[in-house]
PDB file of C-alpha atoms in Angstrom:
ATOM      1  CA  MET S 206     202.982 100.039  92.006  1.00 47.00           C
ATOM      2  CA  VAL S 207     204.179  98.167  95.092  1.00 50.00           C
ATOM      3  CA  SER S 208     206.188  95.081  94.332  1.00 50.00           C
ATOM      4  CA  GLY S 209     207.884  92.487  96.467  1.00 48.00           C
ATOM      5  CA  PRO S 210     207.289  88.998  97.753  1.00 43.00           C
ATOM      6  CA  GLU S 211     203.605  88.023  97.521  1.00 42.00           C
ATOM      7  CA  LYS S 212     203.192  86.511 100.999  1.00 40.00           C
ATOM      8  CA  SER S 213     205.489  88.986 102.723  1.00 42.00           C
ATOM      9  CA  PRO S 214     204.290  91.086 105.651  1.00 46.00           C
ATOM     10  CA  LEU S 215     206.518  93.812 104.143  1.00 44.00           C
ATOM     11  CA  ARG S 216     203.937  94.826 101.573  1.00 41.00           C
ATOM     12  CA  PRO S 217     203.085  98.407 102.546  1.00 44.00           C
ATOM     13  CA  ARG S 218     199.385  99.242 102.668  1.00 59.00           C
ATOM     14  CA  GLY S 219     197.528 102.515 102.794  1.00 80.00           C
ATOM     15  CA  MET S 220     199.226 105.869 102.947  1.00 83.00           C
ATOM     16  CA  LEU S 221     202.783 106.894 103.709  1.00 85.00           C
ATOM     17  CA  ARG S 222     202.318 109.845 106.067  1.00 86.00           C
ATOM     18  CA  ILE S 223     204.815 112.609 105.221  1.00 85.00           C
ATOM     19  CA  SER S 224     203.399 115.359 107.430  1.00 84.00           C
ATOM     20  CA  ARG S 225     200.086 116.183 109.071  1.00 83.00           C
ATOM     21  CA  GLU S 226     198.604 117.475 105.815  1.00 83.00           C
ATOM     22  CA  LEU S 227     200.616 115.480 103.253  1.00 86.00           C
ATOM     23  CA  ALA S 228     200.495 111.758 102.519  1.00 86.00           C
ATOM     24  CA  VAL S 229     201.487 109.578  99.573  1.00 88.00           C
ATOM     25  CA  PRO S 230     199.543 106.464  98.572  1.00 87.00           C
ATOM     26  CA  GLU S 231     201.885 103.536  98.994  1.00 83.00           C
ATOM     27  CA  GLN S 232     200.791 102.195  95.591  1.00 88.00           C
ATOM     28  CA  GLU S 233     202.972 104.949  94.100  1.00 88.00           C
ATOM     29  CA  ILE S 234     206.057 103.519  95.823  1.00 90.00           C
ATOM     30  CA  GLU S 235     207.777 100.624  94.115  1.00 90.00           C
ATOM     31  CA  TRP S 236     210.332  98.518  95.952  1.00 90.00           C
ATOM     32  CA  LYS S 237     212.114  95.250  95.442  1.00 90.00           C
ATOM     33  CA  ALA S 238     214.464  93.141  97.503  1.00 87.00           C
ATOM     34  CA  VAL S 239     217.986  92.728  96.144  1.00 87.00           C
ATOM     35  CA  ARG S 240     221.200  91.236  97.430  1.00 82.00           C
ATOM     36  CA  ALA S 241     223.294  93.659  99.468  1.00 80.00           C
ATOM     37  CA  GLN S 242     226.807  94.631  98.429  1.00 81.00           C
ATOM     38  CA  GLY S 243     229.988  94.440 100.429  1.00 75.00           C
ATOM     39  CA  ALA S 244     231.240  92.263 103.226  1.00 74.00           C
ATOM     40  CA  GLY S 245     228.851  90.178 105.281  1.00 70.00           C
ATOM     41  CA  GLY S 246     229.611  86.541 104.605  1.00 73.00           C
ATOM     42  CA  GLN S 247     226.935  83.941 104.002  1.00 72.00           C
ATOM     43  CA  ASN S 248     223.999  86.167 104.873  1.00 70.00           C
ATOM     44  CA  VAL S 249     224.876  88.710 102.163  1.00 69.00           C
ATOM     45  CA  ASN S 250     225.634  86.022  99.594  1.00 71.00           C
ATOM     46  CA  LYS S 251     222.351  84.142  99.826  1.00 76.00           C
ATOM     47  CA  VAL S 252     219.693  86.479 101.261  1.00 80.00           C
ATOM     48  CA  ALA S 253     218.120  89.400  99.385  1.00 84.00           C
ATOM     49  CA  SER S 254     217.910  91.734 102.359  1.00 84.00           C
ATOM     50  CA  ALA S 255     218.733  95.078 100.695  1.00 88.00           C
ATOM     51  CA  VAL S 256     215.864  97.171  99.338  1.00 91.00           C
ATOM     52  CA  HIS S 257     215.702  99.256  96.155  1.00 91.00           C
ATOM     53  CA  LEU S 258     212.922 101.821  96.451  1.00 92.00           C
ATOM     54  CA  ARG S 259     211.685 103.834  93.452  1.00 93.00           C
ATOM     55  CA  PHE S 260     209.281 106.784  93.520  1.00 92.00           C
ATOM     56  CA  ASP S 261     208.228 108.535  90.304  1.00 91.00           C
ATOM     57  CA  ILE S 262     207.786 112.224  91.108  1.00 90.00           C
ATOM     58  CA  ARG S 263     205.909 113.082  87.898  1.00 88.00           C
ATOM     59  CA  ALA S 264     203.363 110.269  88.302  1.00 88.00           C
ATOM     60  CA  SER S 265     202.854 110.920  92.002  1.00 87.00           C
ATOM     61  CA  SER S 266     199.917 112.592  93.696  1.00 87.00           C
ATOM     62  CA  LEU S 267     202.138 115.217  95.354  1.00 88.00           C
ATOM     63  CA  PRO S 268     201.082 118.857  94.976  1.00 89.00           C
ATOM     64  CA  GLU S 269     202.655 120.602  91.966  1.00 90.00           C
ATOM     65  CA  PRO S 270     204.727 123.084  94.043  1.00 90.00           C
ATOM     66  CA  CYS S 271     206.211 120.182  96.021  1.00 89.00           C
ATOM     67  CA  LYS S 272     207.069 118.341  92.778  1.00 89.00           C
ATOM     68  CA  ALA S 273     208.756 121.477  91.433  1.00 90.00           C
ATOM     69  CA  ARG S 274     210.865 121.858  94.586  1.00 89.00           C
ATOM     70  CA  LEU S 275     211.862 118.171  94.400  1.00 89.00           C
ATOM     71  CA  PHE S 276     213.063 118.677  90.809  1.00 88.00           C
ATOM     72  CA  GLN S 277     215.094 121.709  91.894  1.00 88.00           C
ATOM     73  CA  LEU S 278     216.988 119.679  94.502  1.00 87.00           C
ATOM     74  CA  ASP S 279     220.554 118.821  93.580  1.00 86.00           C
ATOM     75  CA  ASP S 280     220.326 115.263  94.883  1.00 86.00           C
ATOM     76  CA  LYS S 281     222.078 112.298  93.270  1.00 90.00           C
ATOM     77  CA  ARG S 282     219.136 110.054  94.219  1.00 89.00           C
ATOM     78  CA  ILE S 283     216.840 111.858  91.755  1.00 89.00           C
ATOM     79  CA  THR S 284     217.301 110.741  88.142  1.00 89.00           C
ATOM     80  CA  LYS S 285     216.883 112.941  85.057  1.00 90.00           C
ATOM     81  CA  GLU S 286     213.542 111.213  84.437  1.00 89.00           C
ATOM     82  CA  GLY S 287     212.286 112.369  87.827  1.00 88.00           C
ATOM     83  CA  VAL S 288     212.486 109.068  89.695  1.00 91.00           C
ATOM     84  CA  ILE S 289     213.798 108.957  93.254  1.00 92.00           C
ATOM     85  CA  VAL S 290     215.959 105.842  93.743  1.00 93.00           C
ATOM     86  CA  ILE S 291     216.909 104.859  97.287  1.00 93.00           C
ATOM     87  CA  LYS S 292     218.948 101.793  98.217  1.00 92.00           C
ATOM     88  CA  ALA S 293     218.937 100.673 101.846  1.00 91.00           C
ATOM     89  CA  GLN S 294     221.240  97.854 102.915  1.00 87.00           C
ATOM     90  CA  ARG S 295     222.502  98.793 106.368  1.00 88.00           C
ATOM     91  CA  HIS S 296     220.480  96.200 108.302  1.00 87.00           C
ATOM     92  CA  ARG S 297     220.454  92.421 108.114  1.00 84.00           C
ATOM     93  CA  SER S 298     216.684  92.213 107.760  1.00 87.00           C
ATOM     94  CA  ARG S 299     214.622  93.248 104.773  1.00 88.00           C
ATOM     95  CA  GLU S 300     211.940  94.761 107.016  1.00 91.00           C
ATOM     96  CA  LYS S 301     214.364  97.194 108.656  1.00 91.00           C
ATOM     97  CA  ASN S 302     215.912  98.114 105.299  1.00 92.00           C
ATOM     98  CA  LEU S 303     212.469  98.829 103.837  1.00 92.00           C
ATOM     99  CA  GLU S 304     211.617 100.947 106.859  1.00 92.00           C
ATOM    100  CA  GLU S 305     214.875 102.869 106.502  1.00 93.00           C
ATOM    101  CA  ALA S 306     214.292 103.460 102.776  1.00 93.00           C
ATOM    102  CA  LEU S 307     210.757 104.745 103.472  1.00 92.00           C
ATOM    103  CA  ASP S 308     212.124 107.036 106.204  1.00 93.00           C
ATOM    104  CA  ARG S 309     214.676 108.474 103.778  1.00 92.00           C
ATOM    105  CA  LEU S 310     211.948 109.048 101.183  1.00 92.00           C
ATOM    106  CA  LYS S 311     209.800 110.777 103.812  1.00 91.00           C
ATOM    107  CA  ALA S 312     212.691 113.039 104.813  1.00 91.00           C
ATOM    108  CA  LEU S 313     213.373 113.989 101.192  1.00 91.00           C
ATOM    109  CA  ILE S 314     209.734 114.808 100.447  1.00 90.00           C
ATOM    110  CA  ARG S 315     209.267 116.562 103.804  1.00 89.00           C
ATOM    111  CA  GLY S 316     212.195 118.849 102.985  1.00 88.00           C
ATOM    112  CA  ALA S 317     210.646 119.791  99.643  1.00 87.00           C
ATOM    113  CA  ALA S 318     207.107 120.138 101.005  1.00 86.00           C
ATOM    114  CA  VAL S 319     207.858 123.322 102.930  1.00 86.00           C
ATOM    115  CA  PRO S 320     208.497 126.355 100.723  1.00 86.00           C
ATOM    116  CA  ARG S 321     211.648 128.293 101.524  1.00 87.00           C
ATOM    117  CA  ARG S 322     211.244 131.783 102.867  1.00 91.00           C
ATOM    118  CA  PRO S 323     212.610 134.345 100.428  1.00 92.00           C
ATOM    119  CA  ARG S 324     215.763 136.063 101.612  1.00 92.00           C
ATOM    120  CA  ILE S 325     215.243 139.720 102.392  1.00 94.00           C
ATOM    121  CA  PRO S 326     218.485 141.589 101.796  1.00 93.00           C
ATOM    122  CA  THR S 327     219.454 143.898 104.640  1.00 94.00           C
ATOM    123  CA  ARG S 328     221.707 146.934 104.798  1.00 94.00           C
ATOM    124  CA  PRO S 329     224.536 147.270 107.295  1.00 93.00           C
ATOM    125  CA  PRO S 330     223.903 149.866 110.029  1.00 95.00           C
ATOM    126  CA  LEU S 331     225.390 153.319 109.527  1.00 96.00           C
ATOM    127  CA  SER S 332     227.597 152.852 112.597  1.00 97.00           C
ATOM    128  CA  ALA S 333     229.171 149.738 111.039  1.00 96.00           C
ATOM    129  CA  GLU S 334     229.823 151.625 107.823  1.00 96.00           C
ATOM    130  CA  ALA S 335     231.444 154.487 109.803  1.00 97.00           C
ATOM    131  CA  ARG S 336     233.679 151.994 111.678  1.00 97.00           C
ATOM    132  CA  ARG S 337     234.726 150.400 108.383  1.00 97.00           C
ATOM    133  CA  LEU S 338     235.641 153.755 106.840  1.00 97.00           C
ATOM    134  CA  GLU S 339     237.553 154.796 109.977  1.00 97.00           C
ATOM    135  CA  ALA S 340     239.557 151.547 109.933  1.00 97.00           C
ATOM    136  CA  LYS S 341     240.238 152.105 106.242  1.00 97.00           C
ATOM    137  CA  LYS S 342     241.633 155.594 106.947  1.00 97.00           C
ATOM    138  CA  LYS S 343     243.902 154.215 109.698  1.00 96.00           C
ATOM    139  CA  ARG S 344     245.270 151.498 107.407  1.00 96.00           C
ATOM    140  CA  SER S 345     245.833 154.025 104.652  1.00 96.00           C
ATOM    141  CA  LEU S 346     247.737 156.327 107.026  1.00 94.00           C
ATOM    142  CA  ALA S 347     249.886 153.450 108.351  1.00 95.00           C
ATOM    143  CA  LYS S 348     250.821 152.451 104.809  1.00 94.00           C
ATOM    144  CA  ALA S 349     251.487 156.039 103.774  1.00 92.00           C
ATOM    145  CA  LEU S 350     253.945 156.404 106.678  1.00 91.00           C
ATOM    146  CA  ARG S 351     255.945 153.413 105.332  1.00 93.00           C
ATOM    147  CA  LYS S 352     256.688 155.201 102.043  1.00 89.00           C
ATOM    148  CA  ARG S 353     260.051 156.755 101.358  1.00 87.00           C
ATOM    149  CA  VAL S 354     260.218 160.406 102.349  1.00 83.00           C
ATOM    150  CA  THR S 355     261.017 162.708  99.448  1.00 82.00           C
ATOM    151  CA  GLU S 356     261.824 166.364 100.281  1.00 72.00           C
TER     152      GLU S 356
END
């Protein structure tokens, strides 16, 4: 559910394009304007220019494998309930903050959309193993020569 000022040109419409084959209906993205934190003087104190964006992973139309990978991410922006919460307050204008929040959401989903290639364990070459054993013998000999001689 998209929320925000009724007459605002900020109201997103249509689809949020994640990649060529993946898009999210913008009705699934909820955002609201809030007052920004920190220094900034009068503008921060009276204008709600920061944006809180919420995206419910479970209720979304994302493919199931993508949802599973999102849940596996160790990201502080994803709550235990499966809601992505993004706060953007870098810019002075609400439009730019909303755009930044949507870009961050896109980046997060884009990262989870592509499955990771499984790691194929490899063996060290035989020559590397031979070098390691040779170095080990040399170290052993050097240490043995440091011992006290008993005859």
